[in-house]
Short mmCIF file of C-alpha atoms and ligand atoms in Angstrom, two decimals:
data_model
loop_
_atom_site.label_atom_id
_atom_site.label_comp_id
_atom_site.label_asym_id
_atom_site.label_seq_id
_atom_site.Cartn_x
_atom_site.Cartn_y
_atom_site.Cartn_z
CA MET A 1 27.01 -24.39 39.25
CA PRO A 2 24.24 -21.90 38.45
CA PRO A 3 21.38 -23.32 36.42
CA ILE A 4 21.51 -22.63 32.76
CA THR A 5 18.48 -20.69 31.64
CA VAL A 6 17.33 -21.34 28.15
CA ILE A 7 15.63 -18.31 26.68
CA LYS A 8 12.90 -19.52 24.40
CA GLN A 9 12.23 -17.15 21.56
CA THR A 10 8.67 -17.26 20.40
CA VAL A 11 8.52 -16.58 16.72
CA LEU A 12 5.06 -15.59 15.61
CA SER A 13 3.77 -16.80 12.27
CA TRP A 14 2.76 -14.07 9.82
CA GLN A 15 -0.89 -14.91 10.44
CA GLN A 16 -0.39 -14.37 14.19
CA GLN A 17 1.43 -11.12 13.50
CA LEU A 18 -1.45 -10.01 11.30
CA ARG A 19 -4.02 -10.80 14.00
CA ALA A 20 -1.95 -8.93 16.59
CA VAL A 21 -2.23 -5.62 14.68
CA ARG A 22 -5.94 -5.51 15.42
CA ASP A 23 -5.39 -4.95 19.11
CA LEU A 24 -3.19 -1.92 18.70
CA MET A 25 -4.43 0.97 20.76
CA PRO A 26 -3.75 4.50 19.62
CA LEU A 27 -2.56 5.62 23.02
CA HIS A 28 0.23 3.09 22.92
CA LEU A 29 1.50 5.00 19.89
CA ALA A 30 0.57 8.38 21.26
CA ALA A 31 2.96 7.67 24.14
CA HIS A 32 5.66 8.60 21.62
CA THR A 33 4.29 12.09 21.54
CA ASP A 34 2.94 14.68 23.91
CA GLN A 35 -0.40 15.00 22.15
CA ALA A 36 -2.54 16.68 24.74
CA ASP A 37 -5.92 15.90 23.25
CA THR A 38 -6.24 12.17 23.83
CA SER A 39 -10.01 12.21 23.35
CA ALA A 40 -9.60 13.53 19.78
CA VAL A 41 -7.04 10.79 19.14
CA GLU A 42 -9.53 8.21 20.38
CA GLN A 43 -12.19 9.71 18.14
CA ALA A 44 -9.91 9.55 15.08
CA HIS A 45 -9.14 5.93 15.99
CA LYS A 46 -12.86 5.15 16.06
CA LEU A 47 -13.29 6.53 12.53
CA PHE A 48 -10.38 4.48 11.14
CA ALA A 49 -8.82 1.94 13.50
CA THR A 50 -5.14 2.23 14.38
CA ARG A 51 -3.26 -0.66 12.87
CA ALA A 52 0.43 -1.47 12.23
CA PRO A 53 2.51 -4.65 12.49
CA GLU A 54 5.29 -4.90 15.07
CA ALA A 55 7.88 -5.12 12.27
CA PHE A 56 6.88 -1.63 11.12
CA LEU A 57 6.60 -0.18 14.65
CA ASN A 58 10.12 -1.41 15.43
CA ARG A 59 11.50 0.97 12.79
CA ILE A 60 10.08 4.04 14.58
CA ALA A 61 12.66 6.05 16.53
CA PRO A 62 11.50 5.95 20.17
CA GLY A 63 10.57 9.32 21.59
CA ASP A 64 10.62 11.21 18.28
CA PRO A 65 7.17 12.79 17.82
CA ASN A 66 8.05 13.67 14.19
CA ASP A 67 9.22 10.23 13.15
CA PRO A 68 8.13 9.77 9.50
CA LEU A 69 6.85 6.25 10.13
CA LEU A 70 4.99 7.14 13.31
CA LEU A 71 3.17 9.97 11.54
CA GLN A 72 1.84 7.55 8.91
CA VAL A 73 -0.03 5.44 11.49
CA LEU A 74 -0.75 7.67 14.50
CA PRO A 75 -4.34 8.97 14.69
CA GLN A 76 -4.32 12.75 15.01
CA ALA A 77 -6.85 15.31 16.15
CA GLN A 78 -6.44 17.07 12.76
CA GLU A 79 -8.23 14.15 11.06
CA LEU A 80 -11.47 15.49 12.46
CA VAL A 81 -11.11 18.77 10.54
CA GLN A 82 -13.59 19.02 7.64
CA HIS A 83 -12.87 20.82 4.36
CA ASP A 84 -15.02 21.28 1.25
CA ASP A 85 -12.31 19.91 -1.07
CA PHE A 86 -11.91 16.72 0.96
CA SER A 87 -14.59 14.06 0.44
CA ARG A 88 -15.27 10.43 1.26
CA ASP A 89 -14.76 9.18 -2.32
CA PRO A 90 -12.18 11.58 -3.83
CA VAL A 91 -11.21 9.51 -6.86
CA GLY A 92 -14.63 8.33 -8.03
CA ASP A 93 -14.20 4.69 -7.07
CA HIS A 94 -17.92 4.11 -6.58
CA ALA A 95 -18.75 5.01 -10.15
CA ALA A 96 -16.05 2.63 -11.41
CA ILE A 97 -17.40 -0.54 -9.76
CA LYS A 98 -18.45 -2.66 -12.76
CA ALA A 99 -19.06 -5.97 -11.00
CA ASP A 100 -18.59 -7.13 -7.41
CA GLY A 101 -15.00 -6.26 -6.54
CA VAL A 102 -14.08 -5.00 -10.04
CA LEU A 103 -12.96 -1.40 -10.58
CA HIS A 104 -12.67 -0.67 -14.29
CA LYS A 105 -11.54 2.90 -14.94
CA TYR A 106 -8.76 2.68 -17.49
CA GLU A 107 -8.56 0.98 -20.85
CA GLY A 108 -6.93 -2.43 -20.80
CA ARG A 109 -6.57 -2.89 -17.06
CA VAL A 110 -8.94 -3.69 -14.22
CA LEU A 111 -8.40 -3.56 -10.52
CA LEU A 112 -9.71 -6.41 -8.39
CA ILE A 113 -10.67 -5.61 -4.81
CA THR A 114 -9.60 -8.97 -3.40
CA THR A 115 -10.21 -8.11 0.26
CA GLY A 116 -10.92 -5.13 2.50
CA ALA A 117 -8.18 -6.03 4.97
CA CYS A 118 -4.82 -4.31 5.29
CA ALA A 119 -1.94 -5.13 7.61
CA ILE A 120 -1.46 -1.43 8.30
CA HIS A 121 -3.80 1.51 8.34
CA CYS A 122 -2.17 4.51 6.69
CA ARG A 123 -3.90 7.61 7.99
CA TYR A 124 -3.87 9.25 4.51
CA CYS A 125 -5.46 6.23 2.78
CA PHE A 126 -7.78 7.22 -0.07
CA ARG A 127 -9.88 4.12 0.54
CA ARG A 128 -10.38 4.76 4.24
CA HIS A 129 -14.12 5.15 3.63
CA PHE A 130 -14.50 2.52 0.88
CA PRO A 131 -17.49 0.18 1.46
CA TYR A 132 -15.39 -2.99 1.45
CA SER A 133 -18.05 -5.14 3.05
CA GLU A 134 -20.25 -4.54 -0.01
CA SER A 135 -17.61 -4.91 -2.68
CA HIS A 136 -14.78 -7.40 -2.61
CA ILE A 137 -14.39 -10.79 -4.21
CA GLY A 138 -14.14 -12.95 -1.11
CA GLY A 139 -15.88 -16.34 -1.25
CA GLN A 140 -18.69 -16.71 -3.76
CA ARG A 141 -18.20 -13.40 -5.46
CA LEU A 142 -15.00 -14.24 -7.33
CA GLN A 143 -17.04 -15.85 -10.10
CA ALA A 144 -18.78 -12.61 -11.06
CA ALA A 145 -15.42 -10.83 -11.30
CA ILE A 146 -13.93 -13.61 -13.44
CA ASP A 147 -16.95 -13.55 -15.74
CA TYR A 148 -16.65 -9.79 -16.17
CA ILE A 149 -12.98 -10.12 -17.21
CA LYS A 150 -13.72 -13.08 -19.48
CA ASN A 151 -16.41 -11.14 -21.32
CA ASP A 152 -14.19 -8.15 -22.16
CA ASP A 153 -11.22 -9.09 -24.32
CA SER A 154 -9.83 -5.55 -24.20
CA ILE A 155 -8.64 -6.37 -20.65
CA THR A 156 -4.99 -7.41 -20.89
CA GLU A 157 -3.90 -6.69 -17.31
CA VAL A 158 -5.47 -7.63 -14.00
CA ILE A 159 -4.35 -5.82 -10.87
CA LEU A 160 -4.86 -7.54 -7.52
CA SER A 161 -5.55 -4.82 -5.01
CA GLY A 162 -7.66 -4.24 -1.93
CA GLY A 163 -7.18 -3.71 0.95
CA ASP A 164 -4.00 -5.70 0.63
CA PRO A 165 -4.17 -8.89 -1.47
CA LEU A 166 -1.27 -10.44 0.45
CA THR A 167 -3.39 -10.66 3.59
CA LEU A 168 -5.01 -13.59 1.73
CA SER A 169 -3.54 -17.08 2.08
CA ASN A 170 -1.35 -18.55 -0.64
CA GLY A 171 -4.16 -21.00 -1.42
CA HIS A 172 -6.63 -18.19 -1.91
CA LEU A 173 -4.22 -16.31 -4.21
CA ALA A 174 -3.63 -19.46 -6.24
CA ASN A 175 -7.37 -19.93 -6.59
CA ILE A 176 -7.67 -16.45 -8.11
CA THR A 177 -4.76 -16.85 -10.51
CA ASN A 178 -5.83 -20.36 -11.55
CA GLN A 179 -9.13 -18.90 -12.68
CA LEU A 180 -7.35 -16.10 -14.55
CA ASN A 181 -5.18 -18.67 -16.35
CA SER A 182 -8.18 -19.76 -18.37
CA ILE A 183 -8.58 -16.26 -19.86
CA ALA A 184 -6.26 -15.94 -22.86
CA HIS A 185 -6.50 -12.16 -23.25
CA VAL A 186 -5.10 -11.53 -19.73
CA LYS A 187 -1.36 -11.25 -20.42
CA ARG A 188 -0.19 -9.42 -17.34
CA LEU A 189 -0.81 -9.75 -13.64
CA ARG A 190 0.02 -6.92 -11.27
CA ILE A 191 -0.13 -6.91 -7.48
CA HIS A 192 -0.51 -3.72 -5.45
CA THR A 193 0.70 -4.45 -1.90
CA ARG A 194 2.32 -2.80 1.09
CA ILE A 195 2.96 -6.11 2.85
CA PRO A 196 6.58 -6.78 1.75
CA VAL A 197 7.39 -3.47 3.48
CA VAL A 198 5.24 -3.68 6.60
CA LEU A 199 5.06 -7.45 7.26
CA PRO A 200 8.00 -9.07 5.43
CA ASP A 201 7.51 -12.42 7.21
CA ARG A 202 4.39 -12.83 5.05
CA ILE A 203 6.63 -13.46 2.04
CA ASP A 204 7.05 -17.15 2.85
CA ASP A 205 8.33 -20.04 0.74
CA GLY A 206 4.84 -20.86 -0.51
CA PHE A 207 4.32 -17.31 -1.73
CA ILE A 208 7.69 -17.22 -3.53
CA ASP A 209 6.84 -20.54 -5.16
CA TRP A 210 3.44 -19.21 -6.33
CA LEU A 211 5.10 -16.06 -7.69
CA ALA A 212 7.78 -17.99 -9.55
CA HIS A 213 5.22 -20.15 -11.36
CA LEU A 214 2.60 -17.67 -12.47
CA GLU A 215 1.62 -17.99 -16.12
CA GLN A 216 1.22 -14.27 -16.77
CA ASP A 217 4.02 -11.69 -16.87
CA VAL A 218 4.00 -10.30 -13.39
CA SER A 219 4.84 -7.06 -11.64
CA ILE A 220 4.49 -6.10 -8.00
CA VAL A 221 3.97 -2.49 -7.01
CA ILE A 222 4.97 -2.01 -3.39
CA HIS A 223 4.22 1.08 -1.36
CA ALA A 224 6.90 2.84 0.70
CA ASN A 225 7.03 6.54 1.47
CA HIS A 226 10.31 6.85 3.35
CA ALA A 227 13.71 5.11 3.24
CA ASN A 228 13.39 4.22 6.95
CA GLU A 229 10.65 1.77 6.01
CA LEU A 230 13.15 -0.32 4.06
CA ASP A 231 15.28 -2.06 6.67
CA ASP A 232 17.56 -5.02 5.97
CA GLN A 233 14.83 -7.62 6.39
CA VAL A 234 12.71 -5.78 3.82
CA LEU A 235 15.72 -5.56 1.51
CA SER A 236 16.40 -9.30 1.62
CA THR A 237 12.68 -10.03 1.16
CA LEU A 238 12.54 -7.84 -1.94
CA HIS A 239 15.71 -9.46 -3.31
CA ARG A 240 14.03 -12.87 -2.98
CA MET A 241 10.97 -11.63 -4.83
CA HIS A 242 13.15 -10.10 -7.54
CA GLN A 243 14.94 -13.42 -8.03
CA THR A 244 11.68 -14.97 -9.25
CA GLY A 245 11.87 -12.67 -12.28
CA THR A 246 9.14 -10.37 -11.01
CA VAL A 247 9.40 -6.69 -11.95
CA LEU A 248 9.31 -4.63 -8.74
CA LEU A 249 8.01 -1.05 -8.70
CA ASN A 250 7.13 1.38 -5.92
CA GLN A 251 4.43 3.96 -5.45
CA SER A 252 4.57 6.66 -2.80
CA VAL A 253 2.29 9.40 -1.64
CA LEU A 254 3.76 12.87 -1.13
CA LEU A 255 3.00 13.61 2.52
CA LYS A 256 3.58 16.81 4.46
CA GLY A 257 5.98 16.30 7.34
CA ILE A 258 6.86 12.77 6.19
CA ASN A 259 8.63 12.87 2.82
CA ASP A 260 8.16 16.40 1.43
CA SER A 261 11.85 17.21 1.04
CA ALA A 262 14.23 16.49 -1.85
CA ALA A 263 16.64 14.81 0.60
CA ASP A 264 13.98 12.36 1.83
CA LEU A 265 12.71 11.56 -1.66
CA SER A 266 16.24 11.09 -2.98
CA ALA A 267 17.16 8.77 -0.10
CA LEU A 268 13.98 6.77 -0.75
CA SER A 269 14.71 6.33 -4.48
CA GLN A 270 18.28 5.24 -3.81
CA ARG A 271 17.27 2.80 -1.10
CA LEU A 272 14.56 1.37 -3.36
CA PHE A 273 17.15 0.67 -6.01
CA GLU A 274 19.33 -1.17 -3.47
CA CYS A 275 16.21 -3.26 -2.84
CA ARG A 276 15.85 -3.92 -6.64
CA VAL A 277 12.78 -1.70 -6.87
CA ILE A 278 12.22 1.09 -9.43
CA PRO A 279 10.26 4.19 -8.34
CA TYR A 280 7.03 4.31 -10.37
CA TYR A 281 4.54 6.92 -9.12
CA LEU A 282 4.73 9.73 -6.61
CA HIS A 283 1.07 10.55 -5.98
CA LEU A 284 -0.22 13.88 -4.88
CA LEU A 285 -2.50 13.21 -1.95
CA ASP A 286 -6.00 12.05 -2.81
CA ARG A 287 -8.30 14.50 -1.12
CA VAL A 288 -9.99 12.14 1.24
CA GLU A 289 -11.84 13.33 4.32
CA GLY A 290 -9.48 13.16 7.32
CA ALA A 291 -6.20 13.66 5.42
CA LEU A 292 -6.10 17.45 5.00
CA HIS A 293 -3.04 17.85 7.25
CA PHE A 294 -0.91 15.71 4.86
CA ASP A 295 -1.58 17.85 1.77
CA VAL A 296 1.37 19.25 -0.22
CA ASP A 297 0.50 21.75 -2.98
CA SER A 298 1.36 20.96 -6.58
CA ASN A 299 3.90 23.80 -7.02
CA THR A 300 5.96 22.54 -4.11
CA ALA A 301 5.69 19.03 -5.52
CA ARG A 302 6.92 20.13 -8.97
CA ASP A 303 9.90 21.92 -7.40
CA LEU A 304 10.83 18.75 -5.53
CA ILE A 305 10.77 16.72 -8.75
CA THR A 306 12.93 19.34 -10.52
CA THR A 307 15.52 19.02 -7.75
CA LEU A 308 15.43 15.22 -8.00
CA GLN A 309 15.94 15.40 -11.77
CA LYS A 310 19.13 17.38 -11.24
CA THR A 311 20.61 14.96 -8.76
CA LEU A 312 19.43 11.46 -9.66
CA PRO A 313 19.50 9.28 -12.77
CA GLY A 314 16.22 9.55 -14.66
CA TYR A 315 15.13 6.04 -13.72
CA LEU A 316 15.17 6.96 -10.03
CA VAL A 317 12.82 9.93 -10.44
CA PRO A 318 9.19 8.83 -9.93
CA LYS A 319 6.37 10.20 -12.10
CA LEU A 320 4.46 12.88 -10.23
CA VAL A 321 0.74 12.24 -10.74
CA ARG A 322 -2.66 13.09 -9.43
CA GLU A 323 -5.75 10.94 -9.76
CA ASN A 324 -8.77 12.90 -10.95
CA ALA A 325 -12.21 11.31 -10.77
CA GLY A 326 -13.51 10.50 -14.25
CA HIS A 327 -10.17 10.78 -16.09
CA THR A 328 -8.90 8.03 -18.39
CA SER A 329 -5.53 7.66 -16.62
CA LYS A 330 -3.56 9.15 -13.74
CA SER A 331 -2.76 12.77 -14.64
CA PRO A 332 0.88 13.93 -14.82
CA VAL A 333 1.43 17.05 -12.71
C1 PLP B 401 -4.26 3.54 -10.61
C2 PLP B 401 -5.24 2.58 -11.16
C3 PLP B 401 -4.86 1.65 -12.15
C4 PLP B 401 -3.46 1.53 -12.65
O1 PLP B 401 -3.02 2.62 -13.38
P1 PLP B 401 -1.59 2.55 -14.10
O2 PLP B 401 -1.39 3.91 -14.61
O3 PLP B 401 -1.66 1.49 -15.13
O4 PLP B 401 -0.61 2.18 -13.01
C5 PLP B 401 -5.84 0.83 -12.67
N1 PLP B 401 -7.11 0.88 -12.26
C6 PLP B 401 -7.51 1.75 -11.31
C7 PLP B 401 -8.94 1.78 -10.90
C8 PLP B 401 -6.59 2.63 -10.72
O5 PLP B 401 -6.99 3.46 -9.77
S1 SF4 B 402 -1.89 -0.29 2.80
FE1 SF4 B 402 -2.78 0.89 1.08
S2 SF4 B 402 -4.97 0.37 1.09
FE2 SF4 B 402 -4.12 -0.26 3.09
S3 SF4 B 402 -4.45 1.50 4.46
FE3 SF4 B 402 -2.41 1.76 3.58
S4 SF4 B 402 -2.72 3.04 1.75
FE4 SF4 B 402 -4.73 2.22 2.34
#
């Protein structure tokens, strides 16, 4: 009788998966394409490291150089192109830092930079040059952020952002929300995260338990730009989160070559709804240095929204907005 071979499947914990993304080399991704200029790709990688979890990479169609997921994470020679309208701080984040890790731009809500770490590096990211090492609330610095919120009773909503707040452990998240519990004027908690989409294994039992027992009314704004990002594991993860009573919303960025067609945007909205997520914002690109090649002009964007309005129920049409430095809210386009 032939010996029976037992194939042992190694299942990596989410923490191991998160550590693994750091070793990703751009040329491994570039193998999908025939990009001739590998030295420019390496240079772009040095400016903003290539990073994506295996779960996300597995959704890329092998051999398709125009795959909409690949293009979100692959360093490109075009990132080195400079343009006067594209700066390192396009939305005025520096001016809005009011205490360590606290961005206070809009009335009633503050954004907490909980960490500088992300599970994925999106090439178009508006915070790709943000000085995270100087301003996030890791360790000792949480107290200053809590004091700032405590001392301003006009703040009714706290947004956990980053980086990606879900790269933090459940214990760390609980520490932050326990401190917020003592502040009566904070009624709502919001979490801005791409992790349920790019690293769904992170949404473990402990996280669901934390979510289900938060004292504030809670919403989670995920970030997906294309329906292909939302595979069946992501769908079941989002269903679990929804079952805790959490309101789930999505924000996308309009990206040339990735989702700048009515068909792609419509498929995204419909898939989001299957996942129990309502489209919230469709952002025009923030004009950050290195992202020029993703820019879609506002007339094209408006036409896309008009087409969506004709073909989808109103609640599946996201609000088209641009963020302008110094304004009191996102600006409708
Ligand atoms: C986008 C943003 C918010 C949230 O704005 P909403 O319109 O409430 O979604 C809050 N604070 C900062 C600094 C922001 O950039
Ligand atoms: S997940 Fe968000 S913050 Fe992180 S790189 Fe992508 S766009 Fe930027």
